[in-house]
Amino acid sequence: EVQLVESGGGLVQAGGSLRLSCAASGFTSDDYAIGWFRQAPGKEREGVSCISSRDGSTYYADSVKGRFTISSDNAKNTVYLQMNSLKPEDTAVYYCNARVNLATDYWGQGTQVTVSS
């Protein structure tokens, strides 16, 4: 069973940076994608970024392009989300997601990111 554990959230001032980590375990397939989602109070959960194990291709929501970078460290089985130039509207709970074989989703418990102005 796939297990995902997020860490790295916290409180920062606008313009600051954070790096989120998603530690993954239990994969039995090489066909998966790891994504970051976020949900602010009163808003729907939205996709932020993802990376594919097939070719390493990445995706970024328009709202974070140029500010966020997704990367992976295969030796540590960890995916990172480097967040720079943070804005108050980035405040949300950030969730790590794994989609295996384009079919099954696994979710972490989330980590809180708060950006103050």
Coordinates of N, CA, C and O in Angstrom, one line a residue:
E1 N 0.8 -1.2 0.0 CA 0.0 0.0 0.0 C 0.9 1.2 0.0 O 1.9 1.3 0.8
V2 N 0.5 2.2 -0.8 CA 1.3 3.4 -0.9 C 1.0 4.3 0.3 O -0.2 4.5 0.7
Q3 N 2.1 4.8 0.9 CA 1.9 5.8 2.0 C 2.7 7.1 1.6 O 3.8 7.1 1.1
L4 N 2.0 8.2 1.9 CA 2.5 9.5 1.6 C 2.5 10.3 2.9 O 1.5 10.4 3.6
V5 N 3.7 11.0 3.2 CA 3.8 11.8 4.4 C 4.3 13.2 3.9 O 5.5 13.3 3.5
E6 N 3.6 14.3 4.1 CA 4.0 15.6 3.8 C 4.7 16.3 5.0 O 4.3 16.0 6.2
S7 N 5.6 17.2 4.7 CA 6.2 18.0 5.7 C 6.7 19.3 5.1 O 6.8 19.4 3.9
G8 N 7.1 20.2 5.9 CA 7.7 21.4 5.5 C 6.8 22.7 5.5 O 7.3 23.8 5.2
G9 N 5.6 22.5 5.9 CA 4.7 23.7 5.9 C 5.0 24.5 7.1 O 5.8 24.2 8.0
G10 N 4.5 25.7 7.1 CA 4.7 26.7 8.2 C 4.2 28.0 7.9 O 3.4 28.2 7.0
L11 N 4.6 29.0 8.7 CA 4.2 30.4 8.6 C 5.4 31.2 8.0 O 6.5 31.2 8.6
V12 N 5.1 31.9 6.9 CA 6.1 32.8 6.3 C 5.5 34.1 5.9 O 4.3 34.2 5.8
Q13 N 6.3 35.1 5.8 CA 5.9 36.4 5.3 C 5.8 36.4 3.8 O 6.5 35.6 3.1
A14 N 5.0 37.3 3.2 CA 4.9 37.4 1.8 C 6.3 37.7 1.2 O 7.0 38.5 1.7
G15 N 6.6 37.0 0.1 CA 7.9 37.1 -0.5 C 8.8 36.0 -0.1 O 9.9 35.9 -0.7
G16 N 8.5 35.3 1.0 CA 9.4 34.3 1.5 C 9.3 33.0 0.7 O 8.5 32.9 -0.3
S17 N 10.0 32.0 1.2 CA 10.0 30.7 0.6 C 9.8 29.5 1.6 O 10.1 29.7 2.8
L18 N 9.3 28.4 1.1 CA 9.2 27.2 1.8 C 9.5 26.0 0.8 O 9.2 26.2 -0.4
R19 N 9.9 24.9 1.4 CA 10.1 23.7 0.6 C 9.3 22.6 1.2 O 9.6 22.2 2.4
L20 N 8.3 22.1 0.5 CA 7.5 21.0 1.0 C 8.1 19.7 0.6 O 8.7 19.6 -0.5
S21 N 7.9 18.7 1.4 CA 8.4 17.3 1.1 C 7.3 16.3 1.1 O 6.4 16.4 2.0
C22 N 7.3 15.4 0.2 CA 6.4 14.3 0.2 C 7.2 13.0 0.2 O 7.8 12.7 -0.8
A23 N 7.3 12.3 1.3 CA 8.0 11.0 1.4 C 7.1 9.9 1.1 O 6.0 9.8 1.7
A24 N 7.4 9.1 0.1 CA 6.6 8.1 -0.4 C 7.2 6.7 -0.1 O 8.4 6.5 -0.1
S25 N 6.3 5.7 0.1 CA 6.7 4.4 0.3 C 5.6 3.4 -0.2 O 4.5 3.8 -0.4
G26 N 6.0 2.2 -0.4 CA 5.0 1.2 -0.8 C 4.7 1.0 -2.3 O 3.8 0.3 -2.6
F27 N 5.4 1.7 -3.1 CA 5.2 1.6 -4.6 C 5.6 0.2 -5.1 O 6.7 -0.2 -4.8
T28 N 4.7 -0.4 -5.9 CA 5.0 -1.6 -6.6 C 4.9 -1.5 -8.1 O 5.0 -2.4 -8.8
S29 N 4.7 -0.3 -8.6 CA 4.6 0.1 -10.0 C 5.5 1.2 -10.3 O 5.8 2.1 -9.5
D30 N 6.0 1.2 -11.5 CA 6.9 2.3 -12.0 C 6.0 3.4 -12.8 O 6.6 4.4 -13.2
D31 N 4.8 3.1 -12.9 CA 3.9 4.0 -13.6 C 3.0 4.8 -12.7 O 1.9 4.3 -12.2
Y32 N 3.5 6.0 -12.3 CA 2.7 6.8 -11.3 C 3.1 8.2 -11.5 O 4.1 8.6 -12.2
A33 N 2.3 9.1 -11.0 CA 2.5 10.5 -10.9 C 2.3 11.0 -9.5 O 1.4 10.5 -8.8
I34 N 3.2 11.9 -9.1 CA 3.1 12.6 -7.8 C 2.6 14.0 -8.0 O 3.3 14.7 -8.8
G35 N 1.6 14.4 -7.3 CA 1.1 15.8 -7.5 C 0.9 16.5 -6.2 O 0.7 15.8 -5.1
W36 N 0.9 17.8 -6.2 CA 0.6 18.6 -5.1 C -0.7 19.3 -5.3 O -0.9 19.9 -6.4
F37 N -1.6 19.2 -4.4 CA -2.9 19.9 -4.4 C -2.9 20.8 -3.2 O -2.2 20.7 -2.2
R38 N -3.8 21.8 -3.2 CA -4.0 22.7 -2.1 C -5.5 23.0 -1.9 O -6.2 23.1 -2.9
Q39 N -5.9 23.3 -0.7 CA -7.2 23.7 -0.4 C -7.3 24.7 0.7 O -6.8 24.5 1.8
A40 N -7.8 25.9 0.3 CA -8.0 27.0 1.3 C -9.4 26.9 1.8 O -10.3 26.4 1.2
P41 N -9.7 27.5 3.0 CA -11.0 27.5 3.6 C -12.0 28.1 2.7 O -11.8 29.1 2.1
G42 N -13.1 27.3 2.5 CA -14.2 27.8 1.6 C -14.0 27.7 0.1 O -14.8 28.1 -0.7
K43 N -12.8 27.1 -0.3 CA -12.5 26.9 -1.7 C -12.4 25.4 -2.0 O -12.1 24.6 -1.1
E44 N -12.5 25.1 -3.3 CA -12.3 23.7 -3.7 C -10.8 23.4 -3.8 O -10.0 24.3 -4.0
R45 N -10.5 22.1 -3.7 CA -9.2 21.7 -3.8 C -8.7 21.9 -5.2 O -9.4 21.5 -6.2
E46 N -7.5 22.4 -5.4 CA -7.0 22.6 -6.7 C -5.6 22.0 -6.9 O -4.8 21.9 -6.0
G47 N -5.4 21.6 -8.2 CA -4.1 21.0 -8.5 C -3.0 22.1 -8.6 O -3.3 23.2 -9.2
V48 N -1.9 21.9 -8.1 CA -0.8 22.9 -8.1 C 0.3 22.5 -9.0 O 0.8 23.3 -9.9
S49 N 0.8 21.3 -8.9 CA 1.9 20.8 -9.7 C 1.9 19.3 -9.6 O 1.5 18.7 -8.7
C50 N 2.5 18.7 -10.7 CA 2.7 17.2 -10.6 C 3.9 16.8 -11.5 O 4.4 17.6 -12.3
I51 N 4.4 15.6 -11.2 CA 5.6 15.1 -12.0 C 5.3 13.6 -12.3 O 4.8 12.9 -11.4
S52 N 5.7 13.2 -13.5 CA 5.4 11.8 -13.9 C 6.6 11.0 -13.8 O 7.7 11.4 -14.2
S53 N 6.4 9.7 -13.4 CA 7.5 8.8 -13.4 C 7.9 8.3 -14.8 O 9.0 7.7 -14.9
R54 N 7.0 8.4 -15.8 CA 7.3 7.9 -17.1 C 8.4 8.6 -17.8 O 9.3 8.0 -18.3
D55 N 8.3 9.9 -17.8 CA 9.3 10.8 -18.5 C 9.8 12.0 -17.8 O 10.5 12.8 -18.3
G56 N 9.3 12.1 -16.5 CA 9.8 13.2 -15.7 C 9.1 14.5 -16.1 O 9.5 15.6 -15.6
S57 N 8.1 14.5 -16.9 CA 7.4 15.7 -17.3 C 6.7 16.3 -16.1 O 6.3 15.6 -15.2
T58 N 6.5 17.6 -16.1 CA 6.0 18.3 -15.0 C 4.8 19.2 -15.5 O 4.7 19.6 -16.7
Y59 N 4.0 19.5 -14.6 CA 2.8 20.4 -14.8 C 2.8 21.4 -13.7 O 3.0 21.1 -12.5
Y60 N 2.4 22.7 -14.0 CA 2.2 23.7 -13.0 C 0.9 24.5 -13.3 O 0.6 24.8 -14.5
A61 N 0.2 24.8 -12.3 CA -1.0 25.6 -12.5 C -0.5 27.0 -12.9 O 0.6 27.5 -12.4
D62 N -1.3 27.7 -13.6 CA -0.9 29.1 -14.1 C -0.6 30.0 -12.9 O 0.3 30.9 -13.0
S63 N -1.3 29.8 -11.8 CA -1.1 30.7 -10.7 C 0.3 30.6 -10.0 O 0.7 31.5 -9.2
V64 N 1.0 29.5 -10.2 CA 2.3 29.3 -9.6 C 3.4 29.2 -10.5 O 4.6 29.0 -10.1
K65 N 3.2 29.2 -11.8 CA 4.3 29.1 -12.8 C 5.3 30.2 -12.6 O 5.0 31.4 -12.4
G66 N 6.6 29.9 -12.6 CA 7.6 30.8 -12.3 C 8.0 31.0 -10.9 O 9.0 31.6 -10.6
R67 N 7.2 30.5 -10.0 CA 7.4 30.7 -8.6 C 7.6 29.3 -7.9 O 8.4 29.3 -6.9
F68 N 6.9 28.3 -8.3 CA 7.1 27.0 -7.7 C 7.8 26.0 -8.6 O 7.7 26.1 -9.8
T69 N 8.6 25.1 -8.0 CA 9.3 24.1 -8.8 C 9.1 22.7 -8.1 O 9.4 22.6 -6.9
I70 N 8.7 21.7 -8.9 CA 8.6 20.4 -8.4 C 9.8 19.6 -8.8 O 10.3 19.8 -9.9
S71 N 10.3 18.7 -7.9 CA 11.4 17.9 -8.2 C 11.4 16.6 -7.4 O 10.5 16.5 -6.5
S72 N 12.2 15.7 -7.7 CA 12.2 14.4 -7.0 C 13.6 13.9 -6.7 O 14.6 14.3 -7.5
D73 N 13.8 13.2 -5.7 CA 15.0 12.6 -5.3 C 14.7 11.1 -5.2 O 14.2 10.6 -4.2
N74 N 15.0 10.4 -6.2 CA 14.6 8.9 -6.3 C 15.3 8.1 -5.2 O 14.7 7.2 -4.7
A75 N 16.5 8.5 -4.8 CA 17.2 7.7 -3.8 C 16.5 7.8 -2.5 O 16.6 6.9 -1.6
K76 N 15.9 9.0 -2.2 CA 15.2 9.2 -1.0 C 13.7 8.9 -1.1 O 13.0 9.1 -0.1
N77 N 13.2 8.6 -2.3 CA 11.8 8.4 -2.5 C 11.0 9.6 -2.0 O 9.9 9.4 -1.4
T78 N 11.4 10.7 -2.4 CA 10.8 12.0 -1.9 C 10.6 12.9 -3.1 O 11.5 13.1 -4.0
V79 N 9.5 13.6 -3.1 CA 9.2 14.6 -4.1 C 9.1 16.0 -3.3 O 8.5 16.0 -2.2
Y80 N 9.6 17.0 -3.9 CA 9.7 18.3 -3.2 C 8.9 19.3 -4.0 O 8.7 19.2 -5.3
L81 N 8.4 20.3 -3.3 CA 7.8 21.5 -4.0 C 8.4 22.7 -3.4 O 8.2 23.1 -2.2
Q82 N 9.3 23.3 -4.2 CA 10.0 24.5 -3.8 C 9.1 25.7 -4.1 O 8.7 25.9 -5.2
M83 N 8.7 26.5 -3.1 CA 7.8 27.6 -3.3 C 8.5 28.9 -2.9 O 8.9 29.1 -1.8
N84 N 8.7 29.7 -3.9 CA 9.3 31.0 -3.8 C 8.3 32.1 -4.0 O 7.3 31.9 -4.6
S85 N 8.7 33.3 -3.6 CA 7.9 34.5 -3.8 C 6.4 34.3 -3.4 O 5.5 34.6 -4.1
L86 N 6.3 33.7 -2.2 CA 5.0 33.3 -1.7 C 4.1 34.5 -1.5 O 4.5 35.6 -1.1
K87 N 2.8 34.3 -1.8 CA 1.8 35.3 -1.7 C 0.7 34.9 -0.7 O 0.5 33.7 -0.4
P88 N 0.0 35.8 0.0 CA -1.1 35.4 0.9 C -2.1 34.5 0.3 O -2.6 33.6 1.0
E89 N -2.3 34.6 -1.0 CA -3.3 33.7 -1.7 C -2.8 32.3 -1.8 O -3.5 31.4 -2.2
D90 N -1.5 32.1 -1.5 CA -1.0 30.7 -1.5 C -1.3 30.0 -0.2 O -1.1 28.8 -0.1
T91 N -1.9 30.7 0.8 CA -2.2 30.1 2.0 C -3.3 29.0 1.8 O -4.3 29.2 1.2
A92 N -3.0 27.8 2.3 CA -3.8 26.6 2.2 C -3.2 25.4 2.8 O -2.0 25.5 3.3
V93 N -4.0 24.3 2.9 CA -3.4 23.0 3.3 C -2.9 22.4 2.0 O -3.7 22.3 1.0
Y94 N -1.7 22.0 2.0 CA -1.1 21.4 0.8 C -1.1 19.8 1.0 O -0.6 19.3 2.0
Y95 N -1.6 19.1 0.0 CA -1.7 17.7 0.0 C -0.9 17.1 -1.1 O -0.8 17.5 -2.2
C96 N -0.2 16.0 -0.7 CA 0.5 15.2 -1.7 C -0.4 14.1 -2.2 O -1.1 13.4 -1.4
N97 N -0.4 13.8 -3.5 CA -1.2 12.8 -4.2 C -0.3 11.9 -5.0 O 0.6 12.4 -5.7
A98 N -0.6 10.6 -5.0 CA 0.0 9.7 -5.9 C -1.1 9.0 -6.7 O -2.0 8.5 -6.2
R99 N -1.0 9.1 -8.1 CA -1.9 8.3 -9.0 C -1.1 7.2 -9.6 O -0.1 7.4 -10.3
V100 N -1.5 6.0 -9.3 CA -0.8 4.8 -9.8 C -1.6 4.2 -10.9 O -2.8 3.9 -10.9
N101 N -0.8 3.9 -12.0 CA -1.4 3.3 -13.2 C -2.6 4.0 -13.8 O -3.6 3.4 -14.3
L102 N -2.6 5.3 -13.6 CA -3.7 6.2 -14.1 C -5.1 5.8 -13.5 O -6.1 6.0 -14.2
A103 N -5.1 5.2 -12.3 CA -6.3 4.6 -11.8 C -6.6 4.9 -10.3 O -7.6 5.3 -10.0
T104 N -5.6 4.6 -9.5 CA -5.8 4.6 -8.1 C -5.0 5.8 -7.4 O -3.9 6.0 -7.7
D105 N -5.8 6.6 -6.6 CA -5.2 7.7 -5.9 C -4.9 7.4 -4.5 O -5.7 6.8 -3.8
Y106 N -3.8 8.0 -4.0 CA -3.4 7.9 -2.6 C -3.1 9.3 -2.2 O -2.6 10.1 -2.9
W107 N -3.5 9.6 -0.9 CA -3.4 11.0 -0.4 C -2.6 11.0 0.9 O -2.8 10.1 1.7
G108 N -1.8 12.0 1.1 CA -1.2 12.3 2.4 C -2.2 13.1 3.3 O -3.3 13.4 2.9
Q109 N -1.8 13.4 4.5 CA -2.7 14.0 5.5 C -2.7 15.6 5.3 O -3.5 16.2 5.9
G110 N -1.7 16.1 4.6 CA -1.6 17.5 4.4 C -0.7 18.3 5.3 O -0.4 17.8 6.4
T111 N -0.2 19.4 4.9 CA 0.6 20.3 5.7 C 0.2 21.7 5.4 O -0.1 22.1 4.3
Q112 N 0.1 22.5 6.5 CA -0.5 23.8 6.5 C 0.6 24.8 6.0 O 1.7 24.8 6.6
V113 N 0.3 25.6 5.0 CA 1.1 26.7 4.6 C 0.4 28.0 4.8 O -0.8 28.2 4.3
T114 N 0.9 28.9 5.6 CA 0.3 30.2 5.9 C 1.3 31.3 5.5 O 2.4 31.4 6.0
V115 N 0.8 32.2 4.6 CA 1.6 33.4 4.2 C 1.0 34.6 4.7 O -0.2 35.0 4.3
S116 N 1.7 35.4 5.5 CA 1.2 36.6 6.1 C 1.6 37.8 5.2 O 2.6 37.8 4.5
S117 N 0.8 38.9 5.3 CA 1.1 40.1 4.6 C 1.6 41.2 5.5 O 2.1 42.2 5.1

